[in-house]
Structure formats: C-alpha cells, structure tokens
mmCIF file of C-alpha atoms and ligand atoms in Angstrom:
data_model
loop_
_atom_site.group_PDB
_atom_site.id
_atom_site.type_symbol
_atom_site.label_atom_id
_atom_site.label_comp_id
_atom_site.label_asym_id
_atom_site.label_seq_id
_atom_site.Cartn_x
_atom_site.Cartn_y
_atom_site.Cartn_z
ATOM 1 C CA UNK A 30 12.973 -18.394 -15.388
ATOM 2 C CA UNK A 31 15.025 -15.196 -16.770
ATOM 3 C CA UNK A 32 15.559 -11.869 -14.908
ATOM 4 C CA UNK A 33 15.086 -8.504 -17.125
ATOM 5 C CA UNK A 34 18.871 -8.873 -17.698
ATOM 6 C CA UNK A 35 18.492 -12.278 -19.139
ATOM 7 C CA UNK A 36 20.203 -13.554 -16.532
ATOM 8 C CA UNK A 37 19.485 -16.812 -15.129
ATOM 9 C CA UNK A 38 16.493 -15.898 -11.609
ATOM 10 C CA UNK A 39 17.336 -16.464 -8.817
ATOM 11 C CA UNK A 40 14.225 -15.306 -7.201
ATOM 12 C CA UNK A 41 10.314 -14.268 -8.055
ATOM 13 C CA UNK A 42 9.006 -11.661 -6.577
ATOM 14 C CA UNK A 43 5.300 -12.115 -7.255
ATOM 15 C CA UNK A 44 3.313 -9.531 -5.833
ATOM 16 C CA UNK A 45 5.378 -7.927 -8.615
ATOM 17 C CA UNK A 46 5.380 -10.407 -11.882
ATOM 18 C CA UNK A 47 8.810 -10.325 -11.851
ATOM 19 C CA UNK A 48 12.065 -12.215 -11.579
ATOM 20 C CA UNK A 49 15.269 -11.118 -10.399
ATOM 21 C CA UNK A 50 19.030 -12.856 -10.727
ATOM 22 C CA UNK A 51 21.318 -12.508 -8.184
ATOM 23 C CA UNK A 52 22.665 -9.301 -9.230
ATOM 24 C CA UNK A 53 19.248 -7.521 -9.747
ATOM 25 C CA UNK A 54 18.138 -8.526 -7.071
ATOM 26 C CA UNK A 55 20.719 -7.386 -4.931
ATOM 27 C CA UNK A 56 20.157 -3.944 -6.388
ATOM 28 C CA UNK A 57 16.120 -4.283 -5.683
ATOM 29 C CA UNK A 58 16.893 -4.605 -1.949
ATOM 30 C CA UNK A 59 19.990 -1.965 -1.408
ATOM 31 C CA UNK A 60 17.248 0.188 -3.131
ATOM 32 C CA UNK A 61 14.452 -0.563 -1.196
ATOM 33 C CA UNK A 62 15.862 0.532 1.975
ATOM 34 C CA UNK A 63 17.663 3.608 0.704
ATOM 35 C CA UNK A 64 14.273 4.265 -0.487
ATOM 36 C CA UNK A 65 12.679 3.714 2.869
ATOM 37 C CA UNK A 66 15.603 5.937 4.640
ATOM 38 C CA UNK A 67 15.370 8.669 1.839
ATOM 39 C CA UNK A 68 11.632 8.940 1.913
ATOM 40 C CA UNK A 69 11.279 8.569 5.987
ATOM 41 C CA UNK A 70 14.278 11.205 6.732
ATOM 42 C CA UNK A 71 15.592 8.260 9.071
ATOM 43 C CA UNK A 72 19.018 9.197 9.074
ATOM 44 C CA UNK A 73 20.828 12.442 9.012
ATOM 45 C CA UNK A 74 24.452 13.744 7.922
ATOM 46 C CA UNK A 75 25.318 14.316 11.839
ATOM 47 C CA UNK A 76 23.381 11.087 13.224
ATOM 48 C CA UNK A 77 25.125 8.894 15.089
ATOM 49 C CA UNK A 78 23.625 4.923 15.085
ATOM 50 C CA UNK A 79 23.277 2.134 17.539
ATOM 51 C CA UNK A 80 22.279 -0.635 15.571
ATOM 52 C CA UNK A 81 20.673 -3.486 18.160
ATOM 53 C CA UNK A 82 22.313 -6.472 16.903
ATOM 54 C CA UNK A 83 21.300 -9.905 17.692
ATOM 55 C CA UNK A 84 23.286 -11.763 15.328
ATOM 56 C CA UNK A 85 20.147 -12.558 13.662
ATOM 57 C CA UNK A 86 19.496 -12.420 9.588
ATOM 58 C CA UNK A 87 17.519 -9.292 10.049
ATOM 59 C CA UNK A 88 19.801 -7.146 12.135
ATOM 60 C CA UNK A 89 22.602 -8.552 10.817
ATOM 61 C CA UNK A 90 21.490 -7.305 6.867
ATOM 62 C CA UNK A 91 20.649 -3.366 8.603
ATOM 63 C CA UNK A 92 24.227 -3.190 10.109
ATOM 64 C CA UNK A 93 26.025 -4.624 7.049
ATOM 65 C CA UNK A 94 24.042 -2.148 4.748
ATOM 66 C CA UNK A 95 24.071 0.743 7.048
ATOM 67 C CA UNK A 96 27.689 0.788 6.532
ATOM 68 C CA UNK A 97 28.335 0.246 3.308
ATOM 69 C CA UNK A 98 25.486 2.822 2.536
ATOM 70 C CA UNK A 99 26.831 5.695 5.339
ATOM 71 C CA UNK A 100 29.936 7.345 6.525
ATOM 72 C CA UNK A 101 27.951 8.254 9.720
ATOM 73 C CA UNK A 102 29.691 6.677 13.041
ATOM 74 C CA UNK A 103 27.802 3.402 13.627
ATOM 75 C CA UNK A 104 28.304 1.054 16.877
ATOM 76 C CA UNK A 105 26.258 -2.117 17.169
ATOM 77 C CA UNK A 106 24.532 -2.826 21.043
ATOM 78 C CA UNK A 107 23.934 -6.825 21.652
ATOM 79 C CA UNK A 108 22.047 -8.026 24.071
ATOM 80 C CA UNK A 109 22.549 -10.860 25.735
ATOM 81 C CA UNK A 110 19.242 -12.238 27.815
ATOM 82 C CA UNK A 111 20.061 -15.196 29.039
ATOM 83 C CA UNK A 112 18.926 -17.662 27.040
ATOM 84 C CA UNK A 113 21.127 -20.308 26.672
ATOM 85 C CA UNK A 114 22.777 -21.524 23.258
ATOM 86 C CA UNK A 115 20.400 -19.865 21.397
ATOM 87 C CA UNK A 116 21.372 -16.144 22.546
ATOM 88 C CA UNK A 117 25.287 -17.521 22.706
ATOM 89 C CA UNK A 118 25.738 -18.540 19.274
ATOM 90 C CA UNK A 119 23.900 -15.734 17.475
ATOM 91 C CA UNK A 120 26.004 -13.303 19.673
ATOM 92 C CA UNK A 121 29.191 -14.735 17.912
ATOM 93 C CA UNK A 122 27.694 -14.316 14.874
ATOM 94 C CA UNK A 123 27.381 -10.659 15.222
ATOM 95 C CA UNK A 124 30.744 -10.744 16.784
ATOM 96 C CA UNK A 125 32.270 -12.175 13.733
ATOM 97 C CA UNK A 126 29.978 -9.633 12.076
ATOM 98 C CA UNK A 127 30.778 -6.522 13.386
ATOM 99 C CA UNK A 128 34.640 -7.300 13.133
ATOM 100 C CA UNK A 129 34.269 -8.061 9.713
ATOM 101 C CA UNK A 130 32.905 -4.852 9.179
ATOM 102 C CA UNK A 131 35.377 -3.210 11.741
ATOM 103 C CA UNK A 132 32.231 -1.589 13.410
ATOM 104 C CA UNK A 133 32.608 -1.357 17.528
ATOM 105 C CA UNK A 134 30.147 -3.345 19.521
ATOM 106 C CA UNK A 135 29.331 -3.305 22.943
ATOM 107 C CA UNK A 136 27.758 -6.890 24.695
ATOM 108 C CA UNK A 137 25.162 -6.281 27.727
ATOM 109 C CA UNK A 138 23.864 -8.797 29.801
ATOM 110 C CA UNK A 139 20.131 -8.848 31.441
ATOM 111 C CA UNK A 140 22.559 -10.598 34.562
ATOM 112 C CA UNK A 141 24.704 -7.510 35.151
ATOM 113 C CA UNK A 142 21.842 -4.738 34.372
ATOM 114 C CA UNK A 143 19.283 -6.593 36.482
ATOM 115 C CA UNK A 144 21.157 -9.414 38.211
ATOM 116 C CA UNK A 145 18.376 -12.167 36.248
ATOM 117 C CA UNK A 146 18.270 -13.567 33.123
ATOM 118 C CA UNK A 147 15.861 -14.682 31.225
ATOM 119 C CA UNK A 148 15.888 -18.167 32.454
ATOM 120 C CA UNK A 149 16.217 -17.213 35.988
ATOM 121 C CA UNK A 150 12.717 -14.958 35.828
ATOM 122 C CA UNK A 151 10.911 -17.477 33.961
ATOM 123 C CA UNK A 152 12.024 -20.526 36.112
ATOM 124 C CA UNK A 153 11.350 -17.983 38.734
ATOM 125 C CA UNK A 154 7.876 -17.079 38.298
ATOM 126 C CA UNK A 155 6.319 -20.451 37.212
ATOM 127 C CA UNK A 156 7.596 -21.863 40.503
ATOM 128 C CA UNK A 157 5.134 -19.206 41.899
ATOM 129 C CA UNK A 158 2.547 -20.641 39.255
ATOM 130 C CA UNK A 159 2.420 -17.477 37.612
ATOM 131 C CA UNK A 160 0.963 -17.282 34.312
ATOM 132 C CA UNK A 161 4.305 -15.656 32.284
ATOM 133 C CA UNK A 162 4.633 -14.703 29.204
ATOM 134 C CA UNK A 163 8.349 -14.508 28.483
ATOM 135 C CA UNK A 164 8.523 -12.227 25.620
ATOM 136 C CA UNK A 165 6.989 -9.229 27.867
ATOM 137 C CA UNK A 166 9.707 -9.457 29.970
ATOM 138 C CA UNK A 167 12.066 -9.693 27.462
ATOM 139 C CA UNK A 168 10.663 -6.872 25.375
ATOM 140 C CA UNK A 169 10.485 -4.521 27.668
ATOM 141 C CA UNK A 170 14.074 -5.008 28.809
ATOM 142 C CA UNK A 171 15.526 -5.325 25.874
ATOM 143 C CA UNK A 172 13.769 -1.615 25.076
ATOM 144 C CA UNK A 173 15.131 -0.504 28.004
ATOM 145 C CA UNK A 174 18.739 -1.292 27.728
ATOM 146 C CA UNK A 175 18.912 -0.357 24.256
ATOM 147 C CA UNK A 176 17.577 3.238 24.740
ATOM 148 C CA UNK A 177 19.841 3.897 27.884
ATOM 149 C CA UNK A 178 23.125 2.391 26.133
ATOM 150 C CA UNK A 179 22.435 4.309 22.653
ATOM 151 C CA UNK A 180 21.827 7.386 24.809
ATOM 152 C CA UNK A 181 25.157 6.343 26.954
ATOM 153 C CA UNK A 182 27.509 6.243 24.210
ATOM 154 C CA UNK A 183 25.867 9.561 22.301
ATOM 155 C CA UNK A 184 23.421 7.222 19.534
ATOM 156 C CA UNK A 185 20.611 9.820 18.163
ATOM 157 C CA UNK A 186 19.318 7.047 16.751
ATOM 158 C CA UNK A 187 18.251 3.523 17.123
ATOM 159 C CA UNK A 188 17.983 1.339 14.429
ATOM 160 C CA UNK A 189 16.507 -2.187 14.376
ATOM 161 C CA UNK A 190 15.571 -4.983 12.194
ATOM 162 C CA UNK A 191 12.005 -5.105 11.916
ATOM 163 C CA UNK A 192 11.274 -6.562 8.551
ATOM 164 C CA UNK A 193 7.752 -6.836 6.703
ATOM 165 C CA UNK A 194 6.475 -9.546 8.050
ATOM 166 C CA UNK A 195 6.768 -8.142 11.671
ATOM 167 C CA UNK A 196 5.344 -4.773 10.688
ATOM 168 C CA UNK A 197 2.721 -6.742 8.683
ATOM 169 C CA UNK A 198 1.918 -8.826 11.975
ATOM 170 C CA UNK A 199 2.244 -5.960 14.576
ATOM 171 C CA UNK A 200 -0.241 -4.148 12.371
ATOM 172 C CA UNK A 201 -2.732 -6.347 12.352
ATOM 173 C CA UNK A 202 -1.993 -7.832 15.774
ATOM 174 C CA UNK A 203 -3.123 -3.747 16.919
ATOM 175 C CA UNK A 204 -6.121 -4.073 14.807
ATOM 176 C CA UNK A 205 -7.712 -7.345 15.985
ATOM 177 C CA UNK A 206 -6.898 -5.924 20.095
ATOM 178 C CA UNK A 207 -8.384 -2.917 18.851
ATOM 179 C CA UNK A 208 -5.198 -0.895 20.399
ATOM 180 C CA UNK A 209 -5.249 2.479 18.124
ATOM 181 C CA UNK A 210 -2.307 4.435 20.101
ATOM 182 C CA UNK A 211 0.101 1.241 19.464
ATOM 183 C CA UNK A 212 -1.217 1.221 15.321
ATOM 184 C CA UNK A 213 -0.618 4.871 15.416
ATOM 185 C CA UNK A 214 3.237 4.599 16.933
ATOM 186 C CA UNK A 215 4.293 2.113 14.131
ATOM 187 C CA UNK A 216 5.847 3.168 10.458
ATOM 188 C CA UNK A 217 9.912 3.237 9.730
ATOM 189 C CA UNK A 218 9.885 6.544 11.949
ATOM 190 C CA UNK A 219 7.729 5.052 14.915
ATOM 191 C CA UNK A 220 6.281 7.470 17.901
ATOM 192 C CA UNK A 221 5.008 10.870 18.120
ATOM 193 C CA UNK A 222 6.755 12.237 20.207
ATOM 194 C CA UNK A 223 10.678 13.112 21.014
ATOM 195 C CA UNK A 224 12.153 14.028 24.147
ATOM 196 C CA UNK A 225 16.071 14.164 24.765
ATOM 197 C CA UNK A 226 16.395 11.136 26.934
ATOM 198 C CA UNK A 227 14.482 8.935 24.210
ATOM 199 C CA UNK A 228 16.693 8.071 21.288
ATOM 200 C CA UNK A 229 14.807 7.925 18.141
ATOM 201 C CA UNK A 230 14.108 4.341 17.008
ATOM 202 C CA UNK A 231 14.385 3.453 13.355
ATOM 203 C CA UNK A 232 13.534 0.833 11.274
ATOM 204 C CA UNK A 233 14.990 0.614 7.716
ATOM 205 C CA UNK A 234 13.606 -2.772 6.678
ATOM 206 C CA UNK A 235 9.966 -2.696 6.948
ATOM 207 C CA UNK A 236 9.252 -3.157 3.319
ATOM 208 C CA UNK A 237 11.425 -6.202 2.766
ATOM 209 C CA UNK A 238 10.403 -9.227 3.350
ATOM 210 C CA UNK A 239 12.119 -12.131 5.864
ATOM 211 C CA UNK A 240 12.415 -14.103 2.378
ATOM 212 C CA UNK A 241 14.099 -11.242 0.869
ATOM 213 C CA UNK A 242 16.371 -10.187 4.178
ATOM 214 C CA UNK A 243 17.528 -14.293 4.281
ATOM 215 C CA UNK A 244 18.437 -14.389 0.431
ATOM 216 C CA UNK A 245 20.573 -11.682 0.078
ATOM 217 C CA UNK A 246 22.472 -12.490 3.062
ATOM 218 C CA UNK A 247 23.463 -15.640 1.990
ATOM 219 C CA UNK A 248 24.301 -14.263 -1.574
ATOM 220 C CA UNK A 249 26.261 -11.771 0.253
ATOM 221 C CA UNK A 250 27.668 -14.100 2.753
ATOM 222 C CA UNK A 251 26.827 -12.003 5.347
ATOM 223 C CA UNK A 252 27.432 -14.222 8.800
ATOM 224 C CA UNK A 253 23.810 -14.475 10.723
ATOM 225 C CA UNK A 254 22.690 -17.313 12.946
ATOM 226 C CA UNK A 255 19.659 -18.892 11.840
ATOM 227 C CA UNK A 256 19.956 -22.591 13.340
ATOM 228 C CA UNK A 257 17.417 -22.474 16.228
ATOM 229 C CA UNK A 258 14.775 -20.224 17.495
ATOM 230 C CA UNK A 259 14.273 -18.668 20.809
ATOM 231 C CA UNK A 260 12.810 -21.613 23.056
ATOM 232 C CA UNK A 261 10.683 -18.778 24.407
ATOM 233 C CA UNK A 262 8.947 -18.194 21.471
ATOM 234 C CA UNK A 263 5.550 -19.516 22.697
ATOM 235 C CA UNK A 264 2.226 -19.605 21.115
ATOM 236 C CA UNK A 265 0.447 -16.553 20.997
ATOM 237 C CA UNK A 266 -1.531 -14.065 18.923
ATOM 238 C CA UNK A 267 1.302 -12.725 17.142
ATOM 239 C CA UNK A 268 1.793 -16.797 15.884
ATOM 240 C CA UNK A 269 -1.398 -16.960 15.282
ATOM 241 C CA UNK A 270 -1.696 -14.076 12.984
ATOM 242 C CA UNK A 271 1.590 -14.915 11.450
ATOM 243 C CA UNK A 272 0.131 -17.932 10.161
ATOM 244 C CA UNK A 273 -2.762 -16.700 8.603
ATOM 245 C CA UNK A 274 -0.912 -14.229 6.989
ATOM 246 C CA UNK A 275 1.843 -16.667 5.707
ATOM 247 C CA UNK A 276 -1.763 -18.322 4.305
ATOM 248 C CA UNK A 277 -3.037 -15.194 2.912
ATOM 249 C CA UNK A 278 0.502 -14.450 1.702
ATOM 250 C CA UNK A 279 0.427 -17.697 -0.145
ATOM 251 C CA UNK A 280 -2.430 -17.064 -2.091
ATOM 252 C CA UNK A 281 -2.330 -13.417 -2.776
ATOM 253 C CA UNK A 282 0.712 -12.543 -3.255
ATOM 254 C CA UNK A 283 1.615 -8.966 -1.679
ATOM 255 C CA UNK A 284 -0.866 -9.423 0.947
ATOM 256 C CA UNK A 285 1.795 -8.369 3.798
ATOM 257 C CA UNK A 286 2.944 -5.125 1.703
ATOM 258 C CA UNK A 287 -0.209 -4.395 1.308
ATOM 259 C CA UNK A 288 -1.190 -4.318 4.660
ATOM 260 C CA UNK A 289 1.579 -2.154 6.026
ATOM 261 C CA UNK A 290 1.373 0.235 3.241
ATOM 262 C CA UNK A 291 -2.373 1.272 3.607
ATOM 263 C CA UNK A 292 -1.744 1.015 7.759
ATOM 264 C CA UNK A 293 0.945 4.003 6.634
ATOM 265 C CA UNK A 294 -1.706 5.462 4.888
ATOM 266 C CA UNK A 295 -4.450 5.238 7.546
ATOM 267 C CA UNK A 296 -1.741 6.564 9.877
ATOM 268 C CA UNK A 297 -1.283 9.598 8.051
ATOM 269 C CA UNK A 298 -4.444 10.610 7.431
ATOM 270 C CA UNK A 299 -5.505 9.705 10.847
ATOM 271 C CA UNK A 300 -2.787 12.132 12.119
ATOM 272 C CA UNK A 301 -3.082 14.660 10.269
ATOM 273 C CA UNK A 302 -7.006 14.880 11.077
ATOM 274 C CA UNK A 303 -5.832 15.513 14.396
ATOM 275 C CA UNK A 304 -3.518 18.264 13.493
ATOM 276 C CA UNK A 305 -0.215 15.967 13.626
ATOM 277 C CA UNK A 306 2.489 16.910 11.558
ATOM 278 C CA UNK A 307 5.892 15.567 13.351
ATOM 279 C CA UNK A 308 7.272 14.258 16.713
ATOM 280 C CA UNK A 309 7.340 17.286 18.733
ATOM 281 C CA UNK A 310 10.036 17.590 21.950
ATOM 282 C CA UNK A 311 8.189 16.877 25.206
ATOM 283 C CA UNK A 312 8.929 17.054 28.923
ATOM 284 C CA UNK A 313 8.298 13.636 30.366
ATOM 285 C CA UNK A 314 8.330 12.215 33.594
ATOM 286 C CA UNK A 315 11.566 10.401 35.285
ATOM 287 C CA UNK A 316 10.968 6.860 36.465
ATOM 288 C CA UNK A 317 11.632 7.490 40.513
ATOM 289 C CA UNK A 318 13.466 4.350 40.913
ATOM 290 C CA UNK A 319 15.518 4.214 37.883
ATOM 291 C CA UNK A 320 15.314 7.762 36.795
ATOM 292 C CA UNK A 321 14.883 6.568 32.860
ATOM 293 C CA UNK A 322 11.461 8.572 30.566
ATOM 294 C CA UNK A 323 8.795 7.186 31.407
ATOM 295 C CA UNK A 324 4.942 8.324 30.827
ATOM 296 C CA UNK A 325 4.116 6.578 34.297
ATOM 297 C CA UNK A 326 5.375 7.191 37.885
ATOM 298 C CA UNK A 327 7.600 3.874 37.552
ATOM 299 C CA UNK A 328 8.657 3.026 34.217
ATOM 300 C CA UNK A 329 7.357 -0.639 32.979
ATOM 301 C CA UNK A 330 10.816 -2.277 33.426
ATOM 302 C CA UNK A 331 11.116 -1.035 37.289
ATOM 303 C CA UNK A 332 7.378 -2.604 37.710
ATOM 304 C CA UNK A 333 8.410 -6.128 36.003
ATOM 305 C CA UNK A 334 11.319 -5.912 38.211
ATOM 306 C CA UNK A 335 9.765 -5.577 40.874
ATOM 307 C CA UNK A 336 6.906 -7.980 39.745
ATOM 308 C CA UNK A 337 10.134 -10.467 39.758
ATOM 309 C CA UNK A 338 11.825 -9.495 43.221
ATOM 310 C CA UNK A 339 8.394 -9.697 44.817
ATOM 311 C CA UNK A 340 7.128 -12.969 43.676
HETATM 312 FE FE1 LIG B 428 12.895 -12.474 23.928
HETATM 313 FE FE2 LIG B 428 10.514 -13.461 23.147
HETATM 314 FE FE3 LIG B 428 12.334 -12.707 21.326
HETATM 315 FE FE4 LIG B 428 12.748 -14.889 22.821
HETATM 316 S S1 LIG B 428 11.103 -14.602 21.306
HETATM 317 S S2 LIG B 428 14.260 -13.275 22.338
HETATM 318 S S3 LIG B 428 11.839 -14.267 24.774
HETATM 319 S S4 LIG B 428 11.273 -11.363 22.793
HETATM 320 ZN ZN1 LIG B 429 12.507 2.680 36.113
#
C-alpha cells in the first residue's frame, strides 16, 4: 500500500479511501486539531492552559501538540486518585513528559484534597454493601479538582483528551438515556454557559480517533503509559456501547465520525431554535460547604463526600 507521496503506508484511513506514510500522516493529525482549535475558537492569544494530564496516550498527544503548536503559557494538572500501579506509573509517564517538554506540572492527590482515595471509598462503601459505581466518584472529583487548580494557578482554560471514540460513545450513551441537556453540553467547546469561577473546558481531539492518537505517538515517541487499564473500569453502558460501535466501526467505516459530526449538527440547530448563540456569563450559586459553582445548594462532590463520611 502507497501513500499520495508514494511513500511506503503506514496507515489506512478508510472512512476516507486513503493511505497515509508516516510523514503524511503526521501532517493529517497536527492538521486535524489545528483545524478543530481554529474552527471552535478554543484557544486565544492571551489564554492561559491547564492541560489535565494523566500520562495517558490521549492527554499525553494534546500537551505535546499544544506546545509545539502555541507560545501561550501551558502547565499540565495530574491527578493522582489512588489507584494503585496503574495511576503510579502513568503519572511518571507524564512526569517524564512534561520535563521533556520543559512544561511545569503540578501532582494532586484525592488523599490530601479529600483525605480518601479511590481505593479507600470503594473498599469503603462495599463493606456497607453499597451498590458503587467507581467511575462517579472518580469523575466527579477529578472535575472538581481540575476546575479549582486551573482556576488556582490563573488557567482560562481547560483542556483534555477526549478523543473520537469517547465523544462518539458519550453521544450516543446521552441518546439511548434520553438525557438532552448532557447531548446539548458536548462539542470541542462544551457548556452553555460561563461564569468566572468555571474555567472553560476544551477538547482539541474529538475528531481523531484512539487509533490515530496511539500511532502518532509512537511515531513521535511521545512517552504515554498504555500497559494496564484502570481496574475500575467496570462494565457498564458506556462498554456496552463502545462495543457496538467498535462493531459498527468495523463494518462501516466512519461510523464514529459520523456520529459526532451530525450530533454537532443537531446541536446547533437545536440551539439556535432556542435563540442560543454563545456561552453567556452567569451568576451561579456557591456550594455552602465548599464554596466552589455549583447549580445546586451543595455541589455534587460535597454530596459524594458526604455520601462517603456517612456510610
Ligand atoms: Fe476513574 Fe473510572 Fe477512569 Fe478509573 S475508569 S480512572 S475509576 S473514571
Ligand atoms: Zn462543595
């Protein structure tokens, strides 16, 4: 198989028809994501980034091309959860990352925000017999810490990793539980609305695929753990639609492009029948325990804390 350059492929891309060598195809993703940035407005002359970095293939690709793409100041946030070797090892990944690229980083545990970890909550609550699903926890913290350290050390935005396949899955994940206000907030520029305590998430990668994200960092040696996965990682709709789109995937190609670019296009039109046209700045309430934005009295990580201390 021959790229347009005659090269010798490395890769087909065949949603497309086409194969790419190592160069091209190098140049296919740097220009998808500019493209994505470009056409989203996700980052501005004056922004300054937080990156979340997990040391991961995904996150690890947005930092490395994020800086070689931007003079803007960029800082990486890892977040350590407490969860074992898994978390350890791709933390010194995006260690040996981030001082590669001589970007600063800053390491925060779940243990010294919330004195748990992740294996201390979920050993915690199934002692109680409580039905737990570890990735709500872990989401919702994760959220939380990454909005209040960006917004500590002066990020305007937030980028992370979120590749096609995710966006693909969350997509359809919101269709089949019938959750419009979550299929509405997703898109490279997610939410509708701004406020000054809520940095602005971002996410540069949604139209390349995990395939594409894994290739070109190993033909660009960029360091990213990608031994084990999270032990957590339990069964549950999101696996289940990830396998039937992997299937779908399979045989029709394009099927997971497809489905996030007509979700943008239902989004827009959606919006703008309701007279949308950008985030707008909003007063929202204060958590009262923890004093973060919240749209409720007590902000969802306060509650699962509590949930925690309680049980
Ligand atoms: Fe956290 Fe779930 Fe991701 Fe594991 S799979 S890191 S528990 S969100
Ligand atoms: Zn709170």
């Amino acid at each position: 198989m021959l790229c347009k350059c005659g090269k010798k492929a490395i890769y087909e891309r065949r949603n497309e028809g086409r194969a790419y060598c190592k160069k091209c195809f190098t140049k296919f993703v740097e220009k998808n994501v500019k493209r994505v940035i470009g056409k989203n407005k996700l980052i501005k002359k004056d922004d300054i980034v937080a990156v979340g970095l997990s040391g991961g293939k995904d996150s690890s690709l947005l930092l490395f091309l994020l800086k070689k793409f931007f003079k803007n100041k960029i800082f990486a946030i890892m977040i350590d959860e407490g969860i074992g070797q898994y978390r350890k090892k791709s933390i010194k990944k995006g260690i040996e990352l981030c001082k590669n690229l001589g970007v600063e980083y800053k390491i925060i545990s779940f243990k010294e925000y919330f004195g748990f970890e992740m294996c201390d909550i979920i050993k915690k609550l199934n002692e109680k017999g409580m039905k737990v699903k570890p990735c709500t926890f872990c989401g919702v913290f994760r959220r939380y810490i990454l909005n209040r350290e960006a917004r500590k050390y002066g990020a305007t935005k937030v980028a992370v990793g979120i590749n096609l396949d995710d966006e693909a899955e969350s997509a359809l994940m919101n269709l089949v539980r019938g959750d419009i206000e979550k299929f509405l907030k997703l898109g490279a520029l997610p939410g509708l609305i701004k406020n000054k305590y809520l940095v602005q998430r971002i996410k540069p990668l949604v139209n390349l695929s995990s395939e594409e994200i894994y290739l070109y960092n190993k033909i660009n040696k960029i360091p990213f753990y990608n031994k084990k996965k999270c032990p957590y990682a339990i069964d549950s709709i999101r696996l289940t639609i990830r396998k039937v789109l992997n299937e779908l995937e399979e045989k029709y190609p394009g099927t997971k492009y497809q489905i996030v670019s007509f979700s943008e296009k239902i989004r827009k039109a959606a919006l703008k029948g309701i007279g949308y046209s950008e985030a707008k700045d909003i007063e929202i309430n204060k958590c009262k325990i923890c004093k973060e934005p919240t749209s409720r009295e007590i902000c969802k990580a306060c509650e699962l804390l509590e949930r925690i201390r309680n049980s």
